[in-house]
GROMACS .gro file of N, CA and C in nm:
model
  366
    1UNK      N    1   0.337   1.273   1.409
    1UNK     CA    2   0.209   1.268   1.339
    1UNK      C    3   0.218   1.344   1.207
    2UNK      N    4   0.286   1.468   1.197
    2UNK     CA    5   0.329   1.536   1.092
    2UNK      C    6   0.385   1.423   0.992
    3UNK      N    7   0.475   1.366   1.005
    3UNK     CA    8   0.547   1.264   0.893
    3UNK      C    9   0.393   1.188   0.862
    4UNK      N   10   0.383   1.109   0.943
    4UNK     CA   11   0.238   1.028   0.864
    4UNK      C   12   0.123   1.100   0.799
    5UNK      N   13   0.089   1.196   0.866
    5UNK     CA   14   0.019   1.252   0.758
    5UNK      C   15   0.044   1.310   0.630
    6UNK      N   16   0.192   1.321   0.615
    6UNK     CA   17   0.226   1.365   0.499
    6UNK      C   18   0.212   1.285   0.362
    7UNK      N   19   0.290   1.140   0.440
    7UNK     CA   20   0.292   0.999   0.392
    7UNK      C   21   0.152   0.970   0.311
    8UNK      N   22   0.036   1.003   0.405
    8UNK     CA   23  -0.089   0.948   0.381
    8UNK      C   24  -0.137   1.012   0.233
    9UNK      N   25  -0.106   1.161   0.272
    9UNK     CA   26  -0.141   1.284   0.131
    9UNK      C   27  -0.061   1.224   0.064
   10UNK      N   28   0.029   1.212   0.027
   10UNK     CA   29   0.172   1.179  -0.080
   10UNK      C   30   0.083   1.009  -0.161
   11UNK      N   31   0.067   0.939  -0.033
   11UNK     CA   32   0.004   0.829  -0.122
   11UNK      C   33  -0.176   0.840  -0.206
   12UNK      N   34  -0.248   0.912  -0.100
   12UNK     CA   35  -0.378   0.959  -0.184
   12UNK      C   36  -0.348   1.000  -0.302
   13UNK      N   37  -0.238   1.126  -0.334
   13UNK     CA   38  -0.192   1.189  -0.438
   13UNK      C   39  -0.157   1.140  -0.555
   14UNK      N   40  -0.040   1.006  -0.475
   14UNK     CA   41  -0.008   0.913  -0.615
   14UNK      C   42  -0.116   0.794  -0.645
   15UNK      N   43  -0.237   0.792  -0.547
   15UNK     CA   44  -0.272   0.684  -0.609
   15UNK      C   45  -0.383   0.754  -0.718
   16UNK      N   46  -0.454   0.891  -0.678
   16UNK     CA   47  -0.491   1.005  -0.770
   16UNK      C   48  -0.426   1.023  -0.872
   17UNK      N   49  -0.311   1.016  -0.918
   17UNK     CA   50  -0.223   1.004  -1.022
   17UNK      C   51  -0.262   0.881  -1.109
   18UNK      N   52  -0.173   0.772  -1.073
   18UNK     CA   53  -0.197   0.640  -1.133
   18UNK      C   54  -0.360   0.669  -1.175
   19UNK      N   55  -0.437   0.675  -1.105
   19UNK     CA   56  -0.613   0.639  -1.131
   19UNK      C   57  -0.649   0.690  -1.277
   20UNK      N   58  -0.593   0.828  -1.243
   20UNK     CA   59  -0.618   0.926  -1.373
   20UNK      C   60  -0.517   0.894  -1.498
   21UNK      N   61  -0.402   0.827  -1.467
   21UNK     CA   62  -0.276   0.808  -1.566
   21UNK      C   63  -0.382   0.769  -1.738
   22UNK      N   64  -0.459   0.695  -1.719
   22UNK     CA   65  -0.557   0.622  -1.869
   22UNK      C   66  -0.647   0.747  -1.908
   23UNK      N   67  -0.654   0.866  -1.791
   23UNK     CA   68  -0.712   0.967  -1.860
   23UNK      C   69  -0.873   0.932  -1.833
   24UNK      N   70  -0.941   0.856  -1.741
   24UNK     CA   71  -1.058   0.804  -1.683
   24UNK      C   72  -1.037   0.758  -1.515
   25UNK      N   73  -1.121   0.836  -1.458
   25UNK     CA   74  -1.103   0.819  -1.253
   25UNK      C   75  -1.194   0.745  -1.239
   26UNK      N   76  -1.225   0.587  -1.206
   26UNK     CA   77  -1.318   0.536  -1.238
   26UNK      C   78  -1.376   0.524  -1.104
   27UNK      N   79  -1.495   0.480  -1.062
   27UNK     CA   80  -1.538   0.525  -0.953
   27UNK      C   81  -1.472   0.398  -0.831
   28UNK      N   82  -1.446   0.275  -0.909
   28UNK     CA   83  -1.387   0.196  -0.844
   28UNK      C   84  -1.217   0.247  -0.770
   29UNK      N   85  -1.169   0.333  -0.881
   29UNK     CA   86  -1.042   0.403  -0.821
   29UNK      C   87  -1.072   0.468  -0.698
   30UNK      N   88  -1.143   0.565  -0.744
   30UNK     CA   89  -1.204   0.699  -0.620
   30UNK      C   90  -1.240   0.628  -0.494
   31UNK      N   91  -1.331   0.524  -0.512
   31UNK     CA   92  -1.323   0.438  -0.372
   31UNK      C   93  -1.233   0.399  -0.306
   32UNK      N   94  -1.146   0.326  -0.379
   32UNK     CA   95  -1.039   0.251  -0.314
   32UNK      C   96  -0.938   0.407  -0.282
   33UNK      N   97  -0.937   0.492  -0.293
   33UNK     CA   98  -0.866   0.572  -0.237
   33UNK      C   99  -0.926   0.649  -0.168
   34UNK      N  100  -1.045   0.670  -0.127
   34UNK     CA  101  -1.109   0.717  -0.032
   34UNK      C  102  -1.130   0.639   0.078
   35UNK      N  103  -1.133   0.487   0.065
   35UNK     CA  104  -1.126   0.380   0.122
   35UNK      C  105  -1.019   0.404   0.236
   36UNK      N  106  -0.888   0.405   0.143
   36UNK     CA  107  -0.739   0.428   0.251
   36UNK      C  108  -0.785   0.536   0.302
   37UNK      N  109  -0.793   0.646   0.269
   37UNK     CA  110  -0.792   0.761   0.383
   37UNK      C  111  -0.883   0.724   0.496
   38UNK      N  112  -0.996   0.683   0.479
   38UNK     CA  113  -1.088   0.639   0.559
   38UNK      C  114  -1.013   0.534   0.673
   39UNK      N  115  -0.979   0.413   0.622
   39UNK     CA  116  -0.937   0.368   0.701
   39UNK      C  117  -0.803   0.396   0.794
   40UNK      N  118  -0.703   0.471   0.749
   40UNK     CA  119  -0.576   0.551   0.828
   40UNK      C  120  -0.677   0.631   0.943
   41UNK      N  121  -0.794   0.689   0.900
   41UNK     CA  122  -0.808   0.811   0.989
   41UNK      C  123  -0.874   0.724   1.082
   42UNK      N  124  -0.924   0.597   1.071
   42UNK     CA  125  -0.983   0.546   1.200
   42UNK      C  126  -0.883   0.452   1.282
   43UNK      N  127  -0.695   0.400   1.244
   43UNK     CA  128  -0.648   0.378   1.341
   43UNK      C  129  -0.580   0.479   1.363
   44UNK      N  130  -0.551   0.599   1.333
   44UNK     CA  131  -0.444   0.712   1.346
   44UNK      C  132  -0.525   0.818   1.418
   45UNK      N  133  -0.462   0.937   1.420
   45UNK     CA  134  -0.482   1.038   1.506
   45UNK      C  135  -0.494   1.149   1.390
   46UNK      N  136  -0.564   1.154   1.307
   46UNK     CA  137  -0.577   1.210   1.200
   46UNK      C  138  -0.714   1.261   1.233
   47UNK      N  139  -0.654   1.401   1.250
   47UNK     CA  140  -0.802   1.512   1.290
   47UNK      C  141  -0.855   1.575   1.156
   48UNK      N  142  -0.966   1.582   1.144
   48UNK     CA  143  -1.051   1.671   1.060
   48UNK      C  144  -0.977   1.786   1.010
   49UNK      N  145  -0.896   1.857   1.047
   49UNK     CA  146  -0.831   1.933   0.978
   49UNK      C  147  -0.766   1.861   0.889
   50UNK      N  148  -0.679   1.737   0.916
   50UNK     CA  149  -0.579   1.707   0.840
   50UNK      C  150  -0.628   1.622   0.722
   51UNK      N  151  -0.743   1.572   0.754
   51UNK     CA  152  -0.857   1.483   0.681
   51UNK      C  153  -0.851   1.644   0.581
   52UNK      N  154  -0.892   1.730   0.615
   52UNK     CA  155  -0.938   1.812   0.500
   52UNK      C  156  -0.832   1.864   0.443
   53UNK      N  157  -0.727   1.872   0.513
   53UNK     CA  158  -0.611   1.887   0.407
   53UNK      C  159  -0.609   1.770   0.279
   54UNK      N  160  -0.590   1.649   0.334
   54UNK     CA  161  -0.578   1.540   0.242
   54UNK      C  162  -0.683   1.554   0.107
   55UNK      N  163  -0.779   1.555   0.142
   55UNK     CA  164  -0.921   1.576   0.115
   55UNK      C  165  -0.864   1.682  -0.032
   56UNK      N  166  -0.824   1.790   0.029
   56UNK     CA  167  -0.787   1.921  -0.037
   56UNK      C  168  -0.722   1.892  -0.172
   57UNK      N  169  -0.583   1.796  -0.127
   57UNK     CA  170  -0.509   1.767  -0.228
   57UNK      C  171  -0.535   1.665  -0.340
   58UNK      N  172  -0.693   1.634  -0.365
   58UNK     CA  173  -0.688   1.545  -0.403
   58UNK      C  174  -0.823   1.615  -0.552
   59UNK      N  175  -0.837   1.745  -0.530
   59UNK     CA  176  -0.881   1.839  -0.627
   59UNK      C  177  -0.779   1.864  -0.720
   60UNK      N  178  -0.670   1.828  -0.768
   60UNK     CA  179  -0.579   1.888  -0.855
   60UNK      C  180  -0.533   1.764  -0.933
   61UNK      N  181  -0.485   1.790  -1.046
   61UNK     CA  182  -0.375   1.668  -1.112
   61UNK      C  183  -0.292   1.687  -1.072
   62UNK      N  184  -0.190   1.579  -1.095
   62UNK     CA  185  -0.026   1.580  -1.094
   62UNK      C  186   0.001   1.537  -1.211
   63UNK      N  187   0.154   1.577  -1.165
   63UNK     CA  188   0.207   1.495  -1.293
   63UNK      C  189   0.308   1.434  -1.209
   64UNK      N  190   0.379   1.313  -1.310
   64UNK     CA  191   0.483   1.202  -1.251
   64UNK      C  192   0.567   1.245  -1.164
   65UNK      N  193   0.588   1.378  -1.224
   65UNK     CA  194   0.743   1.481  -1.183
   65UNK      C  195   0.686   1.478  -1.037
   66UNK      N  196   0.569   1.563  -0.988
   66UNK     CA  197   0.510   1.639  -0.892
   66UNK      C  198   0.519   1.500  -0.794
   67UNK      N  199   0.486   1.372  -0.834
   67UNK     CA  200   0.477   1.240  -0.706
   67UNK      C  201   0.588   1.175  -0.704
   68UNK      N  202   0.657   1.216  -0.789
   68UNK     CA  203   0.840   1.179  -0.746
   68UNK      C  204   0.932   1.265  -0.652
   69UNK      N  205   0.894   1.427  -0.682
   69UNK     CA  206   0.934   1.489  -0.616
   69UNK      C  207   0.874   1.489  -0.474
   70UNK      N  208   0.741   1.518  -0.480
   70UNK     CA  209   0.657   1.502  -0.358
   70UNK      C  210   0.703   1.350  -0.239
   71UNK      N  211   0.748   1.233  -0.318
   71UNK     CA  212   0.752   1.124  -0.247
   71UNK      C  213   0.944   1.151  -0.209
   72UNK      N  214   1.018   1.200  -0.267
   72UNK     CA  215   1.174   1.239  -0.217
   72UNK      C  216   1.138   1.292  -0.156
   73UNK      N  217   1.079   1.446  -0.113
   73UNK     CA  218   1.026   1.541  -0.022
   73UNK      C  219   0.998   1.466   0.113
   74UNK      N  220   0.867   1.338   0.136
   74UNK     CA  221   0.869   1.279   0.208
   74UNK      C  222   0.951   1.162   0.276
   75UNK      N  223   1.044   1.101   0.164
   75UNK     CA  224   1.138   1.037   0.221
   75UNK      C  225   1.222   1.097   0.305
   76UNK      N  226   1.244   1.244   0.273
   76UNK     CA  227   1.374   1.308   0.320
   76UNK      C  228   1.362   1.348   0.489
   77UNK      N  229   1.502   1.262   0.547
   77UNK     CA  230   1.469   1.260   0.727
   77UNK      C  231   1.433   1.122   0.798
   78UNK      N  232   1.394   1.013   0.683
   78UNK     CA  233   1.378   0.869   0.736
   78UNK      C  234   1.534   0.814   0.698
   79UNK      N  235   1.545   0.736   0.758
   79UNK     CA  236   1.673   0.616   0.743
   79UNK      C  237   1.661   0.565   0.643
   80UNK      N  238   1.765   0.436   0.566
   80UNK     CA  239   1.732   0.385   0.458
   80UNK      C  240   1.593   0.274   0.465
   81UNK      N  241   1.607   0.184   0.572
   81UNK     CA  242   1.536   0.038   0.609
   81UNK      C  243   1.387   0.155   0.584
   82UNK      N  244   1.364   0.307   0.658
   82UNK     CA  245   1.204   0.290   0.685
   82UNK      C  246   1.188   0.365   0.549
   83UNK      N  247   1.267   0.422   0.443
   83UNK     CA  248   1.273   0.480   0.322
   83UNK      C  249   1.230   0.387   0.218
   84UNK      N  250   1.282   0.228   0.277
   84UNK     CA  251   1.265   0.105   0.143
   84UNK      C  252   1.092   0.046   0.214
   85UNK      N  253   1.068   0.081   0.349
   85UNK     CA  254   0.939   0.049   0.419
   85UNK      C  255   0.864   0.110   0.324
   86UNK      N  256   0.832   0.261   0.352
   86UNK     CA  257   0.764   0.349   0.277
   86UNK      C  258   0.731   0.338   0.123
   87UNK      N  259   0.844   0.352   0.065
   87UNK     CA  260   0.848   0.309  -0.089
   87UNK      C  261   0.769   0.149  -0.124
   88UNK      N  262   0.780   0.053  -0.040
   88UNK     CA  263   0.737  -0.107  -0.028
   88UNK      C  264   0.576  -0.076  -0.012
   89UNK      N  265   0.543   0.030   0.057
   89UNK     CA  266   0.417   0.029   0.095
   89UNK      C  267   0.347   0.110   0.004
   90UNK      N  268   0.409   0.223  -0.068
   90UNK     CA  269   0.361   0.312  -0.193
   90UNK      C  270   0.361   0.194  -0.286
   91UNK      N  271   0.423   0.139  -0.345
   91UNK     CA  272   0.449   0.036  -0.456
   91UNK      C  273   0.329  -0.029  -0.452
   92UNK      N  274   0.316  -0.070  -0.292
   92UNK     CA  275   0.169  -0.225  -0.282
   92UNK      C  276   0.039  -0.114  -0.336
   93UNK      N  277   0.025   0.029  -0.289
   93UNK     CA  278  -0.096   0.074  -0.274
   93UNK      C  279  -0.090   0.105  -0.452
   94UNK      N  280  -0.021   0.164  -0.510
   94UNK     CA  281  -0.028   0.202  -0.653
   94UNK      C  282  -0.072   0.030  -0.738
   95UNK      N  283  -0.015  -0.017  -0.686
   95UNK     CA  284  -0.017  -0.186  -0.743
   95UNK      C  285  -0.224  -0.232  -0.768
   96UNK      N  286  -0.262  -0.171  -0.626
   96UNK     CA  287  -0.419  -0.193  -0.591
   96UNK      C  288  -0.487  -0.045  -0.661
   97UNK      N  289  -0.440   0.014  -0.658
   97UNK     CA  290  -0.493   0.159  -0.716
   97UNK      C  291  -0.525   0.108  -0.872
   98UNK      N  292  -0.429   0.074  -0.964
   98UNK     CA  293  -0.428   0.046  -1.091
   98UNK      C  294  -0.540  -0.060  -1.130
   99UNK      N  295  -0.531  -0.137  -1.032
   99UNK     CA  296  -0.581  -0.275  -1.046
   99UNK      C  297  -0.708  -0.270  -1.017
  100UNK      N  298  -0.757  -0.148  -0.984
  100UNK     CA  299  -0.896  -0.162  -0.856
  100UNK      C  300  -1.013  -0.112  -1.001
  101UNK      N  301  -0.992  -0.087  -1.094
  101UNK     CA  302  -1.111  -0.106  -1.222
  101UNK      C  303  -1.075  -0.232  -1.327
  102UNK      N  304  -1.017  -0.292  -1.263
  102UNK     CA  305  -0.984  -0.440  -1.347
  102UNK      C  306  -0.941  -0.486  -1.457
  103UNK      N  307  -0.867  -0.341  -1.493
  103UNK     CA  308  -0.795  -0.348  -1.596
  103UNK      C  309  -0.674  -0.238  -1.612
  104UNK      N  310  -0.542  -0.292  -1.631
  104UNK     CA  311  -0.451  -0.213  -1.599
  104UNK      C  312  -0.404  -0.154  -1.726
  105UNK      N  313  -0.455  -0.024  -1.751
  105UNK     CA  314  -0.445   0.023  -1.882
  105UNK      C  315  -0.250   0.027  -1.926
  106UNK      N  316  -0.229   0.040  -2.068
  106UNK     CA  317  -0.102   0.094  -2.064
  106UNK      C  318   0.007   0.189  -2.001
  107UNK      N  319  -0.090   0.319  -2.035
  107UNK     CA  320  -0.006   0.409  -1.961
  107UNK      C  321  -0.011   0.419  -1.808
  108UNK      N  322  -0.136   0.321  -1.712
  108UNK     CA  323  -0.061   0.348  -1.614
  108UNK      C  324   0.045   0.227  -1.586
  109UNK      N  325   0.043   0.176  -1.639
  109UNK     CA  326   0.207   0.024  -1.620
  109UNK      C  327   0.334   0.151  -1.661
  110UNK      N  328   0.333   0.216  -1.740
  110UNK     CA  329   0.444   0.289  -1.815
  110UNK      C  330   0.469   0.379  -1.691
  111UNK      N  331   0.347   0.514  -1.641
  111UNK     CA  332   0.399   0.538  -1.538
  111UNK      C  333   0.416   0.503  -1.419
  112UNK      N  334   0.359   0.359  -1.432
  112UNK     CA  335   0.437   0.282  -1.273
  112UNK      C  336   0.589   0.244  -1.270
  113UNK      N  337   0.643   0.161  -1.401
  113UNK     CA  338   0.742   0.159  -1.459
  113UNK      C  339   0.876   0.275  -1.430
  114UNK      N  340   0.802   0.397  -1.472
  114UNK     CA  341   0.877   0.502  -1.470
  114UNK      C  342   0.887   0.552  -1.304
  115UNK      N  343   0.763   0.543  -1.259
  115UNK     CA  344   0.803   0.546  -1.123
  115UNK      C  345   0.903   0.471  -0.993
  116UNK      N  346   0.916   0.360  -1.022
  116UNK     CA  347   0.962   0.296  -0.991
  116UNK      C  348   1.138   0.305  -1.036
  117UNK      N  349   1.176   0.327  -1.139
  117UNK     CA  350   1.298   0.345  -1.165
  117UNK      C  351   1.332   0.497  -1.152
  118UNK      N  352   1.278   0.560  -1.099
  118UNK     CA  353   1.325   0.673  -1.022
  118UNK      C  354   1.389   0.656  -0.859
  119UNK      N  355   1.301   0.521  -0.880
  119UNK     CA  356   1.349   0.513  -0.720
  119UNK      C  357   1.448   0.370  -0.695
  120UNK      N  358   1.528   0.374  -0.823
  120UNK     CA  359   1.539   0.203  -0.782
  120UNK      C  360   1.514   0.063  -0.773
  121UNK      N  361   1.383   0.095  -0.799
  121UNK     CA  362   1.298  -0.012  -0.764
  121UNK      C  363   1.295  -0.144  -0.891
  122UNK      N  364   1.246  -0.264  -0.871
  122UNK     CA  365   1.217  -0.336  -0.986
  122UNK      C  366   1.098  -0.352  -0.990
   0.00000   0.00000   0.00000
């Protein structure tokens, strides 16, 4: 349960990232990422503490560095197949994060871009 909840913070975090990347959290962002937490905590085992951890981390900025490092941090201890899972499933949620005020500003394509070739990815 420890790994998934980490997973869950790591993706609130980056999708808190991306949202803010244009320098505007639009309320359509804030939903859709309050949305996911919401919905993880009603098929998972995600107690109110850990809800308020998540919750917690989602008062601060990041920067690119902080959700690259933060997302190696969480890869580290999975295999490759559930490492390219994880990353497949960060990719889809940042993909809907960006997209969820209906317009995908520059800089966050640049730091999706950049995110993504940190990890390999196309």
């Amino acid at each position: 349960m420890e790994k998934i909840t980490a997973i869950v913070k790591l993706m609130a975090q980056t999708g808190l990232f991306f949202a803010n990347a244009d320098g505007i959290y639009q309320r359509r962002e804030k939903e859709y990422i309050d949305e996911f937490v919401s919905g993880i905590k009603q098929i998972g085992d995600i107690t109110a503490e850990m809800e308020a951890d998540i919750q917690a981390s989602l008062d601060k900025k990041y920067t690119l560095n902080e959700i690259v490092d933060g997302t190696r941090e969480v890869l580290d201890g999975f295999s490759e197949p559930e490492r390219q899972a994880i990353l497949k499933s960060i990719r889809g949620f940042i993909n809907k994060v960006i997209r969820a005020d209906g317009h995908v500003h520059p800089l966050e394509h640049e730091n999706y871009k950049l995110w993504k070739t940190a990890f390999g990815l196309h």
